[in-house]
XYZ file of C-alpha atoms in Angstrom:
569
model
C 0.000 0.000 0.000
C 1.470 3.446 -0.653
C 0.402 6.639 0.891
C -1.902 8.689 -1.470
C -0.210 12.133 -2.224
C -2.143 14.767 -0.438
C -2.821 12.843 2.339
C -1.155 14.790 5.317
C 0.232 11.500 7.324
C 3.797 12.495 7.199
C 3.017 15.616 9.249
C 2.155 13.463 12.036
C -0.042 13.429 14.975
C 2.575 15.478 17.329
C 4.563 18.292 16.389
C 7.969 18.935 17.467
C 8.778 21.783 15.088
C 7.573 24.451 13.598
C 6.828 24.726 9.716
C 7.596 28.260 9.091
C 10.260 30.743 9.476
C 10.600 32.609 13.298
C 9.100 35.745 14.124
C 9.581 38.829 15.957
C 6.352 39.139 17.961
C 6.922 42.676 18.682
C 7.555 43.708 15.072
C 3.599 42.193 14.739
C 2.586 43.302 17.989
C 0.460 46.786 17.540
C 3.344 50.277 17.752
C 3.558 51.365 20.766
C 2.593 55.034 20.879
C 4.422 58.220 22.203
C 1.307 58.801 23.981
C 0.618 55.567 25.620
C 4.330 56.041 26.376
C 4.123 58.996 28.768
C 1.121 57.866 30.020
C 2.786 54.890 31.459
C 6.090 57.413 32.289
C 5.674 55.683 35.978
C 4.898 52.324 35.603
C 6.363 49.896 32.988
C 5.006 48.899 29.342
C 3.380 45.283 28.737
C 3.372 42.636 25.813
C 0.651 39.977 26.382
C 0.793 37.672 23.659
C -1.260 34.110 23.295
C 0.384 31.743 21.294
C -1.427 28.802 20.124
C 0.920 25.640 19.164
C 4.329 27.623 19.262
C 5.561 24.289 19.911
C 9.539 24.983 19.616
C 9.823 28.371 21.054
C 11.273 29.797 17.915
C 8.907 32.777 17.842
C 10.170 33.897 21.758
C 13.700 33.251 21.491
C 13.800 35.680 18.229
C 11.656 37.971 20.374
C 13.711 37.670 23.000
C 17.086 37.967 20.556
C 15.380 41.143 19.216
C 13.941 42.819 22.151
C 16.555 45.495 22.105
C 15.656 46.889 19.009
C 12.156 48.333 20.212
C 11.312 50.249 23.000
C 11.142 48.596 26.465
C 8.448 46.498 27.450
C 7.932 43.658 29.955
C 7.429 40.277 27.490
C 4.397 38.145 28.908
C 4.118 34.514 26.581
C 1.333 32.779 27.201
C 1.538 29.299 25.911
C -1.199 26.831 24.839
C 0.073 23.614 23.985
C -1.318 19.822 22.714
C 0.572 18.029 24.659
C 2.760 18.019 27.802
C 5.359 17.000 25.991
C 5.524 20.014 24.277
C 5.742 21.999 27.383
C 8.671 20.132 28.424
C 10.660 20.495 25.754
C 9.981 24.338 26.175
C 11.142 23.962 29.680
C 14.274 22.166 28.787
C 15.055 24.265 25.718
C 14.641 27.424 28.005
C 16.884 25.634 30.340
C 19.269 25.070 27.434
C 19.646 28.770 26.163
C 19.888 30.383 29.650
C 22.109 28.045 30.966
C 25.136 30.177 32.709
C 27.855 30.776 30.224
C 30.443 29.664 32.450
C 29.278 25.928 32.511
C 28.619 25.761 29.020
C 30.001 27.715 26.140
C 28.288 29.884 23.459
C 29.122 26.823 20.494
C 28.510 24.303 22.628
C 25.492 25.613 24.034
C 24.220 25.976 20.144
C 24.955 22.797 18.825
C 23.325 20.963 22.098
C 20.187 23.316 21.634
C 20.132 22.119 17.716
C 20.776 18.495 18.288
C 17.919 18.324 21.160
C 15.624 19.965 19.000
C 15.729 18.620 15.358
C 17.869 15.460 16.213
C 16.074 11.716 16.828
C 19.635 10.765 17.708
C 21.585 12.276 19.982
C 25.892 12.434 21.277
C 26.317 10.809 24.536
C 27.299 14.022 25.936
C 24.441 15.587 24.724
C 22.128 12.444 25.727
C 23.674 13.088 29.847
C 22.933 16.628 29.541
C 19.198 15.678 28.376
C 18.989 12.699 31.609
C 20.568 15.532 34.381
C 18.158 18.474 33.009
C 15.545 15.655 33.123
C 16.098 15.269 36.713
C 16.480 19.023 37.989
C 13.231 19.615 36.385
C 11.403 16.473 37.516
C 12.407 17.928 41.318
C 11.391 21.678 40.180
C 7.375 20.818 38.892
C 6.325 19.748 41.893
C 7.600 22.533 44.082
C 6.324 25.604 42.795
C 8.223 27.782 45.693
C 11.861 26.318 44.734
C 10.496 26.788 40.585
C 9.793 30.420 40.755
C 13.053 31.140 42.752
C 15.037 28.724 40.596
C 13.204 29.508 37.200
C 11.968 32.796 37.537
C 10.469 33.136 34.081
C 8.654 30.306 33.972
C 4.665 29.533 35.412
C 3.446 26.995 35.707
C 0.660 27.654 37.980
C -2.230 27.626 35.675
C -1.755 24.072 35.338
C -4.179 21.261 36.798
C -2.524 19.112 39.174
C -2.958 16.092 37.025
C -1.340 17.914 34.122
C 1.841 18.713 37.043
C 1.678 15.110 37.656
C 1.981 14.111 34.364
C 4.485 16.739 33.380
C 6.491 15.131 35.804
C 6.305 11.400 34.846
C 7.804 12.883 31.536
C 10.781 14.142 33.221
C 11.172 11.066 34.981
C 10.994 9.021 31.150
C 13.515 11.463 30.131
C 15.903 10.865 32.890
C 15.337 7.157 33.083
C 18.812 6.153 31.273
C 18.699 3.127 33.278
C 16.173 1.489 31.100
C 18.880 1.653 28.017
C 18.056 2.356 24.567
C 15.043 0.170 24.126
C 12.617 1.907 26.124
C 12.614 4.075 23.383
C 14.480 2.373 19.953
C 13.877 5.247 17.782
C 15.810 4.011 14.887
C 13.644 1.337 14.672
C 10.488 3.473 15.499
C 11.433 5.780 12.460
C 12.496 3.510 9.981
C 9.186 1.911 10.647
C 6.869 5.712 10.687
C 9.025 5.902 6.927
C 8.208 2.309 5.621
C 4.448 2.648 6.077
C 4.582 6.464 4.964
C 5.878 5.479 1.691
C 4.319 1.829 1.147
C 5.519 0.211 -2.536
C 8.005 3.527 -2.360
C 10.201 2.697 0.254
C 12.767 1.555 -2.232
C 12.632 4.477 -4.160
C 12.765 6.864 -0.978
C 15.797 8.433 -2.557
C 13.827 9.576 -5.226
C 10.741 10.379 -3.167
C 13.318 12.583 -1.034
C 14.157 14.332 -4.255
C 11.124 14.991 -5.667
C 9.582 16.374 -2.435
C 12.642 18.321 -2.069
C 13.004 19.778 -5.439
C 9.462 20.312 -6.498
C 7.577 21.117 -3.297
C 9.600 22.797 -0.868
C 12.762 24.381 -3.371
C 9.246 25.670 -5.272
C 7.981 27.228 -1.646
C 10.952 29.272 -0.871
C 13.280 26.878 0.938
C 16.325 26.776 -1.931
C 18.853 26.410 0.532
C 17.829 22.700 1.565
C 20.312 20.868 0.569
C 19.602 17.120 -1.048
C 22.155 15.283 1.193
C 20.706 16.619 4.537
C 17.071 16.301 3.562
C 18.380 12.698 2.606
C 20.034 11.993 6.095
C 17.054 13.450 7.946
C 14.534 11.415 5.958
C 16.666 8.021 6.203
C 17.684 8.462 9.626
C 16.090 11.516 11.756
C 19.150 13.235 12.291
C 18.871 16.720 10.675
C 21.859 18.378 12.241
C 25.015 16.310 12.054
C 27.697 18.210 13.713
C 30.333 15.313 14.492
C 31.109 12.180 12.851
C 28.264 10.286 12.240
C 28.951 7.201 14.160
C 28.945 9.803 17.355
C 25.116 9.804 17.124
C 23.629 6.970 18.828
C 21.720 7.696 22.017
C 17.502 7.985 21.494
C 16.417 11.278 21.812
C 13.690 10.541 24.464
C 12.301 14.272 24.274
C 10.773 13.286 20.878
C 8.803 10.416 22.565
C 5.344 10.343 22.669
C 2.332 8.241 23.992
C -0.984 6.484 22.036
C -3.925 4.418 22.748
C -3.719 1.451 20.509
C -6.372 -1.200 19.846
C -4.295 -4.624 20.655
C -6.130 -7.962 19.683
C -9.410 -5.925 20.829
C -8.030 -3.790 24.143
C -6.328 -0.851 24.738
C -2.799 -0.731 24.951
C -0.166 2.372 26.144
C 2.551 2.920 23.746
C 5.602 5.042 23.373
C 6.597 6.040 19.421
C 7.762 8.692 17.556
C 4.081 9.759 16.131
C 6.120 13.209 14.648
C 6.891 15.062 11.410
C 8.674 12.524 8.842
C 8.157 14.905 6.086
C 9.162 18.318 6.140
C 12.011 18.962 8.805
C 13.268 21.123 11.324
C 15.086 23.479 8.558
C 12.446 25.504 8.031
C 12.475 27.323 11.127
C 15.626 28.783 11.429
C 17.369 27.558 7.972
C 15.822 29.251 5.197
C 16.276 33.367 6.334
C 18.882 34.902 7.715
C 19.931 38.795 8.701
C 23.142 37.827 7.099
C 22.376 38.272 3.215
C 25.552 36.427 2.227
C 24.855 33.770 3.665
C 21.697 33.060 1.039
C 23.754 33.894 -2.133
C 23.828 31.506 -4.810
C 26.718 30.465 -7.401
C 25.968 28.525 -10.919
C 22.297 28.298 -9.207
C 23.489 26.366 -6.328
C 23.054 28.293 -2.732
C 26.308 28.745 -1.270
C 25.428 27.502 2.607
C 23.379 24.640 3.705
C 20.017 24.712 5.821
C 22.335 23.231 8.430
C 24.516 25.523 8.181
C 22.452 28.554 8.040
C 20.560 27.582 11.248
C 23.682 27.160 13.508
C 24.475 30.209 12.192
C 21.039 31.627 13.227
C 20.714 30.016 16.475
C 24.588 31.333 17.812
C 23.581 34.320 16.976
C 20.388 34.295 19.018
C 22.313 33.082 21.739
C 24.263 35.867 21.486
C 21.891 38.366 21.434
C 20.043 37.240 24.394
C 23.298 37.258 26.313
C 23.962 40.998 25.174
C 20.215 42.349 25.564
C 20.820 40.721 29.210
C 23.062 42.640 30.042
C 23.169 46.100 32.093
C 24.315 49.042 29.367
C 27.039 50.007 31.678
C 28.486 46.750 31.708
C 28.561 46.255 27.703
C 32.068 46.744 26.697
C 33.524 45.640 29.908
C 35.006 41.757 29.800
C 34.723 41.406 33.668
C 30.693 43.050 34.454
C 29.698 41.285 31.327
C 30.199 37.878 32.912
C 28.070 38.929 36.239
C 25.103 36.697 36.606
C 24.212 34.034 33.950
C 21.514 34.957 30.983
C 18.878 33.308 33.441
C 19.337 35.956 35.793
C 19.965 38.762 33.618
C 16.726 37.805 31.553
C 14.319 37.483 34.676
C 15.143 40.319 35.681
C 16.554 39.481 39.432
C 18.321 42.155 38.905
C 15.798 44.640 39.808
C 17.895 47.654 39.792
C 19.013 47.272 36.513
C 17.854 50.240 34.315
C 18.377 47.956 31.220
C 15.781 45.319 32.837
C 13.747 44.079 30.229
C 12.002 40.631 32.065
C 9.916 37.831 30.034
C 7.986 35.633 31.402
C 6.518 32.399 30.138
C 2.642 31.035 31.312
C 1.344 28.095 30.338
C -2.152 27.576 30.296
C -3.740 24.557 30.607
C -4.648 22.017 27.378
C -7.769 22.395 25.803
C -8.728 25.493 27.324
C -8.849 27.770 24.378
C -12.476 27.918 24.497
C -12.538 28.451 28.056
C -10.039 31.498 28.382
C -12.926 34.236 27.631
C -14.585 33.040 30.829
C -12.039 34.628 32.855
C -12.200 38.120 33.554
C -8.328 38.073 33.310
C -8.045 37.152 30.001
C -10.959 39.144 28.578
C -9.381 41.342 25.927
C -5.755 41.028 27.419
C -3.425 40.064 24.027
C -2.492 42.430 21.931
C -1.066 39.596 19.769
C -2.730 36.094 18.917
C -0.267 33.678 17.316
C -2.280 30.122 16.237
C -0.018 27.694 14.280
C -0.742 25.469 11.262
C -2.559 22.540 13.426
C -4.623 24.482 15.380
C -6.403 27.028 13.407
C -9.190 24.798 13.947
C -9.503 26.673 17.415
C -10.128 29.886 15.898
C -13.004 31.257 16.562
C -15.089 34.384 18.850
C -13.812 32.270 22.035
C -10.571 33.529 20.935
C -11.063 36.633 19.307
C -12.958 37.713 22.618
C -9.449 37.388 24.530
C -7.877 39.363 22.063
C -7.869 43.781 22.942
C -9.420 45.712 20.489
C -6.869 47.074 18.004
C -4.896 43.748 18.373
C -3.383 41.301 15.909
C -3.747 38.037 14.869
C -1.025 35.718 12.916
C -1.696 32.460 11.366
C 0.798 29.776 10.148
C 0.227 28.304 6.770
C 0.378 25.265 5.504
C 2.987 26.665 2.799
C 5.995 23.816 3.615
C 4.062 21.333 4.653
C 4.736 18.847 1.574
C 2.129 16.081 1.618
C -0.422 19.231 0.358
C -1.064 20.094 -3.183
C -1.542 23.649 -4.475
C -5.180 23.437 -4.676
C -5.255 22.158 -0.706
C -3.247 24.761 -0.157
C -5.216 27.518 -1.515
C -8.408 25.958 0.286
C -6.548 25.862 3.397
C -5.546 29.594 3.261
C -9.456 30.340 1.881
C -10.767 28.331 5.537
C -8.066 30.971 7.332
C -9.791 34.078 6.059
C -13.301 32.599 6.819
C -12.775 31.356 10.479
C -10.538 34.933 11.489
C -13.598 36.840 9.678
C -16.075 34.507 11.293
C -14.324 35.963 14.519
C -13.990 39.566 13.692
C -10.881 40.006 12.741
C -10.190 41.836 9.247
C -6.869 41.571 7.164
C -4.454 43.991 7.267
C -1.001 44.971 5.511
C 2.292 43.204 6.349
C 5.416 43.243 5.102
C 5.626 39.271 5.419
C 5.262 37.058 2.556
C 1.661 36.353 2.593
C 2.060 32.553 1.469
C 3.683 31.879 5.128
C 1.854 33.899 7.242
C -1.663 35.431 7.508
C -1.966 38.342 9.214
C -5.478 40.101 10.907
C -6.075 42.540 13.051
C -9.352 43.306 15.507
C -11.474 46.549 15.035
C -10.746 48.930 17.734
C -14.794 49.266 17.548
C -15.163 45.740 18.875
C -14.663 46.010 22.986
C -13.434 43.109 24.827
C -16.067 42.418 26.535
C -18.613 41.592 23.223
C -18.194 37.610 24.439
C -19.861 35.079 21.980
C -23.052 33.372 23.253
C -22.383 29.851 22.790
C -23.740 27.236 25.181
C -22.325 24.664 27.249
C -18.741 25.806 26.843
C -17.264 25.077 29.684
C -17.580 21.259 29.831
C -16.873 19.185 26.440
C -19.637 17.092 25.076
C -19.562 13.640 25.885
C -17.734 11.530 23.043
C -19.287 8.500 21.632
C -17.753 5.391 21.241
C -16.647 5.039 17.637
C -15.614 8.584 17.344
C -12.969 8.353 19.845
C -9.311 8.973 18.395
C -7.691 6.368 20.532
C -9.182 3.898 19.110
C -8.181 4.246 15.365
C -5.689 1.342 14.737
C -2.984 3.877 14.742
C 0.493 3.370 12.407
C 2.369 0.437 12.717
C 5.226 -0.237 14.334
C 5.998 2.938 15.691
C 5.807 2.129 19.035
C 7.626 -0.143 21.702
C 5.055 -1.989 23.732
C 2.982 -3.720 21.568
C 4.102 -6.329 19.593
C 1.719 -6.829 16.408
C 1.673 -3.594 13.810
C -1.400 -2.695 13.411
C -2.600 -0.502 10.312
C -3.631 2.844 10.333
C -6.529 3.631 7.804
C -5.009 5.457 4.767
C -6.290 8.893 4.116
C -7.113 10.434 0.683
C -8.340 14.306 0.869
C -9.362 16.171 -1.978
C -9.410 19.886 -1.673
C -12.870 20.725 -0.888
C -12.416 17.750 2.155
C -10.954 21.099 3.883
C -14.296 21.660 4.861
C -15.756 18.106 5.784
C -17.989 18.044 8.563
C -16.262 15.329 10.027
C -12.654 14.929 11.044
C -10.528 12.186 9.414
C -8.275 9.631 11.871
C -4.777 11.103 11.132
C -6.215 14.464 12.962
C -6.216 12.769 16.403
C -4.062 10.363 19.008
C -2.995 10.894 22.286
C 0.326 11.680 24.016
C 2.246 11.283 27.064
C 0.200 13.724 28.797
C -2.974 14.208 27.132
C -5.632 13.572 23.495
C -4.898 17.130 22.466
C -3.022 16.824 19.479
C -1.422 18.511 16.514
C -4.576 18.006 13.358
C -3.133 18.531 10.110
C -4.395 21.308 8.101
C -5.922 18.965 5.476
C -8.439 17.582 8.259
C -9.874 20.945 9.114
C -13.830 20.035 9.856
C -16.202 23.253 11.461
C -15.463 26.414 13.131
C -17.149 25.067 16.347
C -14.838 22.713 18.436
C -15.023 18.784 18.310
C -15.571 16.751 21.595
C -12.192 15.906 23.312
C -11.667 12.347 24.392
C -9.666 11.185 27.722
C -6.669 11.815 28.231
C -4.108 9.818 28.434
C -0.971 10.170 30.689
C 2.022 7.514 30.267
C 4.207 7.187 33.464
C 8.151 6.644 33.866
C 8.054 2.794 34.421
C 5.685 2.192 31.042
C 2.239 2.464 32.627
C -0.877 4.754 32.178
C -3.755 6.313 33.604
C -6.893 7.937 31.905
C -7.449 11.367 32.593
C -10.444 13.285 32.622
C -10.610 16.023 29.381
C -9.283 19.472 30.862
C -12.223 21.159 30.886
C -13.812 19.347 33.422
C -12.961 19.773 37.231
C-alpha cells in the first residue's frame, strides 16, 4: 500500500517543530505610541501575547534575541500547547539557552540546543545533559516555591494538578537512562513511521526525497535545503550532524510520545515517535537569515546549507540574548559582562538594573482555548494572537474575545508542509480568512510574505467584553464510542510496547475535504500527557470545536492512567 499524495500523514499526529520561518512578535505586535508612552512614564510597558501551538519556542527566542531593538516592554508569553510533551521540551530548551555561560560555552550551548531539537539521535554528551536536566526539572514541577526562585520566568501555575503530575512522569521518562536504549528504539520506530509512509516507495525513498525536495519545498521558498541533509534526515532523523556520524547513537527521548492502541481488541499504552517525517526542522531557522551572504547563490546552487544557516542563526540568538541581558554600563567591559548568567539577567533578578527588560513564560492549561474568555483576566488582554498550522481549527469568537481591540492576529500556513497540493493549499488559506472573519478580525497589511503567514487585526470598535453566546462551553460534550481517536488502529510499528503492527486507515483528501464536517483519523491520538493533538491542516472540519476524548498520561516505568478532558474539574 502506498500513501496517497495529499494525504497529510507524514506531518504526524505530534509536532515537534515548527513549519515556518521565526518571528519577531513585537515587530507584529500593535506600535507602541508616544502617547501611551508617557502615560505609562511611571509604571512599565506590557506585551501579552497568546500563542497557540508555538511548539519549539522559535517565535520567543527571536523575540527575546530582538527585544533590544524596540522600545522597552515587559514580554508576557502565554503558551497553549497539545501536549505536555511540548511543554517540556519548552522547559528544557529554556533551560538550554539560559544556561550560565560559564558551565557551558556559546558553540557548545548551540549545537546541544540544535541536536535536542531537530535530532532523533543524539551524542552521549548531549544524551547526559538531556537525563541531568531531566532530573532538575522532575524535582522543580512539583515545588512551585523552589520553581519560581530557581526559574523565575517560567509559570506553571495555571496548570491542573494532574497535568503537574503528568508533566512530571515525563521528566522522569527522560531521565530514566537506566532502562537503556530500548525503552525508546527510535531508529527502529522511524524507519518503521518511513516504511508505512511510503508503502511500494520505500525503495525508491531516494527519489521520493528528491522529488519532495526539489518540487515542493525548493518551489515554496526553501532553496537552501540541501539534497544530502534532507536525505540523512529522511533516512535516519538526524537533521543536524555536527560530528562524525557514528557519534550519534543515544535515542532522543524528548521526541517520545504516547498512544492508545487497539491490541487484539483492548487498549494498549505505547511510546513512538508519532512526529513530522516529512518536512524537517530546517524551516524554522534555515531558510532566512539577517546575514544576506549567507543566502547567495553560485551557478544556481546556494552557497550555505540549511544546516549551516541555522547554527548560524541560532549562535547568533544566543548571542543576542546574552547581550540584551546585560546592564548598558556593563557592555564593553570583559569582567561586568560575565556577572550573573543569561537566566538571571533575563528574569530580571536584577531589579535595579535600568536595562531590565524581564519575560515571562505562562502556560495555560490544554484544551482550554475555548474556556479562556470566561475569565475576567483574560478578557481582551493580548495584543497579539499567534495560532499555528494545526490548530487554526480553534479559531473562533472564544478567541477573538481574549484578544484587545486594536490587536493582531497571525496564522501559520500550511505553505511547507509537503504532503499538500496547491489546490489544498489555496483551500486551506481560503478556511483561514473565513474562520478569522467569522471571529472579527479583518486583514491587514504586512510586510511578510503572505504565502507563510496570515496576518489580521481586531477593530478597535469591537470592545473586549462583546463575548460570543455559545452554550455549554465550559464542559466538552460527551464523546461517543466510535468517534474516539484512541481507538483508530494507529500506524504500525511505531511504538515499543505492543508487539503486532497494526494498520492505520489510509487517508485520501481532496481539496474541498478542507471543509468536511467530520474529522478524518490522522487528525487525532494521544500523548504522554494528554488527546490534544497537533490536526493537520488537510483535516480541518467546522469552526465550532469537536468533543475531546480522555486523556491519556504515560508514566516513567511504562504504565498509564486515563485522565479526565481538561475542561472538566
Amino acid at each position: 500500500m502506498t500513501t496517497p499524495a495529499g494525504s497529510g500523514t507524514g506531518f504526524g499526529l505530534v509536532s515537534w517543530w515548527g513549519l515556518s520561518p521565526a518571528l519577531d512578535l513585537q515587530a507584529e505586535s500593535p506600535a507602541v505610541h508616544a502617547d501611551a508612552d508617557a502615560a505609562q512614564a511611571d509604571s512599565e510597558l506590557e506585551l501579552d501575547v497568546l500563542l497557540l501551538g508555538s511548539v519549539d519556542g522559535r517565535h520567543l527566542l527571536r523575540t527575546l534575541a530582538r527585544a533590544g531593538r524596540w522600545p522597552r516592554r515587559r514580554l508576557n508569553f502565554y503558551m497553549l500547547e497539545q501536549n505536555l510533551e511540548a511543554v517540556a521540551r519548552h522547559m528544557l530548551l529554556f533551560s538550554l539557552v539560559l544556561e550560565d555561560p560559564e558551565k557551558m560555552g556559546l558553540q557548545e550551548r548551540s549545537e546541544t540546543f540544535l541536536e535536542v531539537w531537530g535530532n532523533a539521535q543524539l551524542r552521549a554528551p548531549v544524551a547526559a545533559f538531556v537525563r541531568a536536566q531531566a532530573v532538575r526539572l522532575a524535582l522543580l514541577v512539583p515545588e512551585p516555591a523552589r520553581l519560581e526562585r530557581e526559574l523565575p520566568w517560567l509559570r506553571l501555575c495555571a496548570l491542573k494538578f494532574r497535568e503537574r503530575d503528568a508533566l512530571e512522569a515525563v521528566f522522569r521518562f527522560w531521565s530514566g537512562g537506566e532502562q537503556g536504549p530500548e525503552a525508546f528504539p527510535v531508529g527502529r520506530l522511524w524507519d518503521a513511521r518511513v516504511r508505512h509512509y511510503l508503502g511500494s516507495r520505500y525503495d525508491a525513498r531516494r527519489g521520493v526525497s528528491d522529488w519532495d525536495l526539489r518540487m515542493k519545498l525548493h518551489d515554496r521558498g526553501a532553496r537552501v535545503i540541501h539534497t544530502q541533509e534532507f536525505r540523512r534526515w529522511r533516512d535516519t532523523g538526524v537533521a543536524f550532524e555536527l560530528r562524525d556520524s557514528s557519534a550519534y547513537h543515544a535515542p532522543n527521548r524528548t521526541l517520545a510520545s504516547g498512544r492508545l492502541l487497539t491490541h487484539h481488541g483492548e487498549r494498549v499504552a505505547t511510546r513512538g515517535y508519532w512526529g513530522d517525517i516529512a518536512t524537517g526542522p530546517f524551516v524554522a531557522f534555515g531558510i532566512e537569515a539577517d546575514d544576506q551572504s549567507l543566502l547567495q547563490t553560485r551557478n544556481g546552487q546556494p552557497v550555505k546549507t540549511a544546516g549551516e544557516i541555522t547554527q548560524h542563526n541560532v549562535t547568533e540568538v544566543l548571542r543576542e540574548l546574552a547581550a540584551w541581558g546585560r546592564p548598558r554600563a556593563a557592555q564593553g567591559d570583559p569582567e561586568k559582562e560575565l556577572e550573573g548568567s543569561p537566566e538571571q539577567r533575563l528574569s530580571g533578578v536584577h531589579s535595579g538594573d535600568p536595562a531590565r527588560a524581564p519575560f515571562t513564560l505562562h502556560f495555560l492549561p490544554l484544551g482550554s482555548a475555548h474556556a479562556l474568555h470566561h475569565k475576567g483576566c483574560y478578557q481582551g488582554r493580548f495584543q497579539l494572537l499567534y495560532v499555528a498550522c494545526g490548530m487554526v481549527h480553534l479559531l473562533g469568537p472564544e478567541l477573538a474575545a481574549c484578544v484587545a481591540p486594536g490587536g493582531n492576529l497571525v496564522v501559520e500556513s500550511a505553505r511547507f508542509l509537503v504532503d499538500l497540493r496547491s489546490e489544498q493549499l489555496q483551500a486551506f488559506s481560503a478556511r483561514i480568512g473565513e474562520l478569522a472573519g467569522a471571529a472579527g478580525f479583518t486583514p491587514r497589511a504586512a510586510a511578510g510574505p503572505s504565502e507563510t503567514f496570515a496576518r489580521f487585526t481586531k477593530p478597535t470598535s469591537a470592545g473586549p467584553r462583546n463575548l460570543p453566546q455559545i452554550p455549554s462551553l465550559g464542559a466538552p460534550s460527551p464523546v461517543a464510542p466510535s468517534a474516539r481517536p484512541d481507538q483508530a488502529q494507529g500506524e504500525p510499528a511505531s511504538h515499543a510496547k505492543v508487539g503486532a503492527d497494526p494498520e492505520p486507515q489510509s487517508l485520501s483528501l481532496s481539496a474541498h475535504s478542507l471543509c468536511c464536517d467530520t474529522p478524518v483519523p490522522i487528525a487525532a491520538a494521544p500523548s504522554l500527557g494528554s488527546d490534544h493533538t497537533h490536526r493537520d491542516p488537510s483535516s480541518y472540519a467546522r469552526v465550532e470545536a469537536s468533543p475531546e476524548p480522555q486523556s491519556l498520561s504515560l508514566t516513567s516505568d511504562g504504565g498509564s492512567r486515563d485522565q479526565e478532558p481538561p475542561g472538566r474539574h
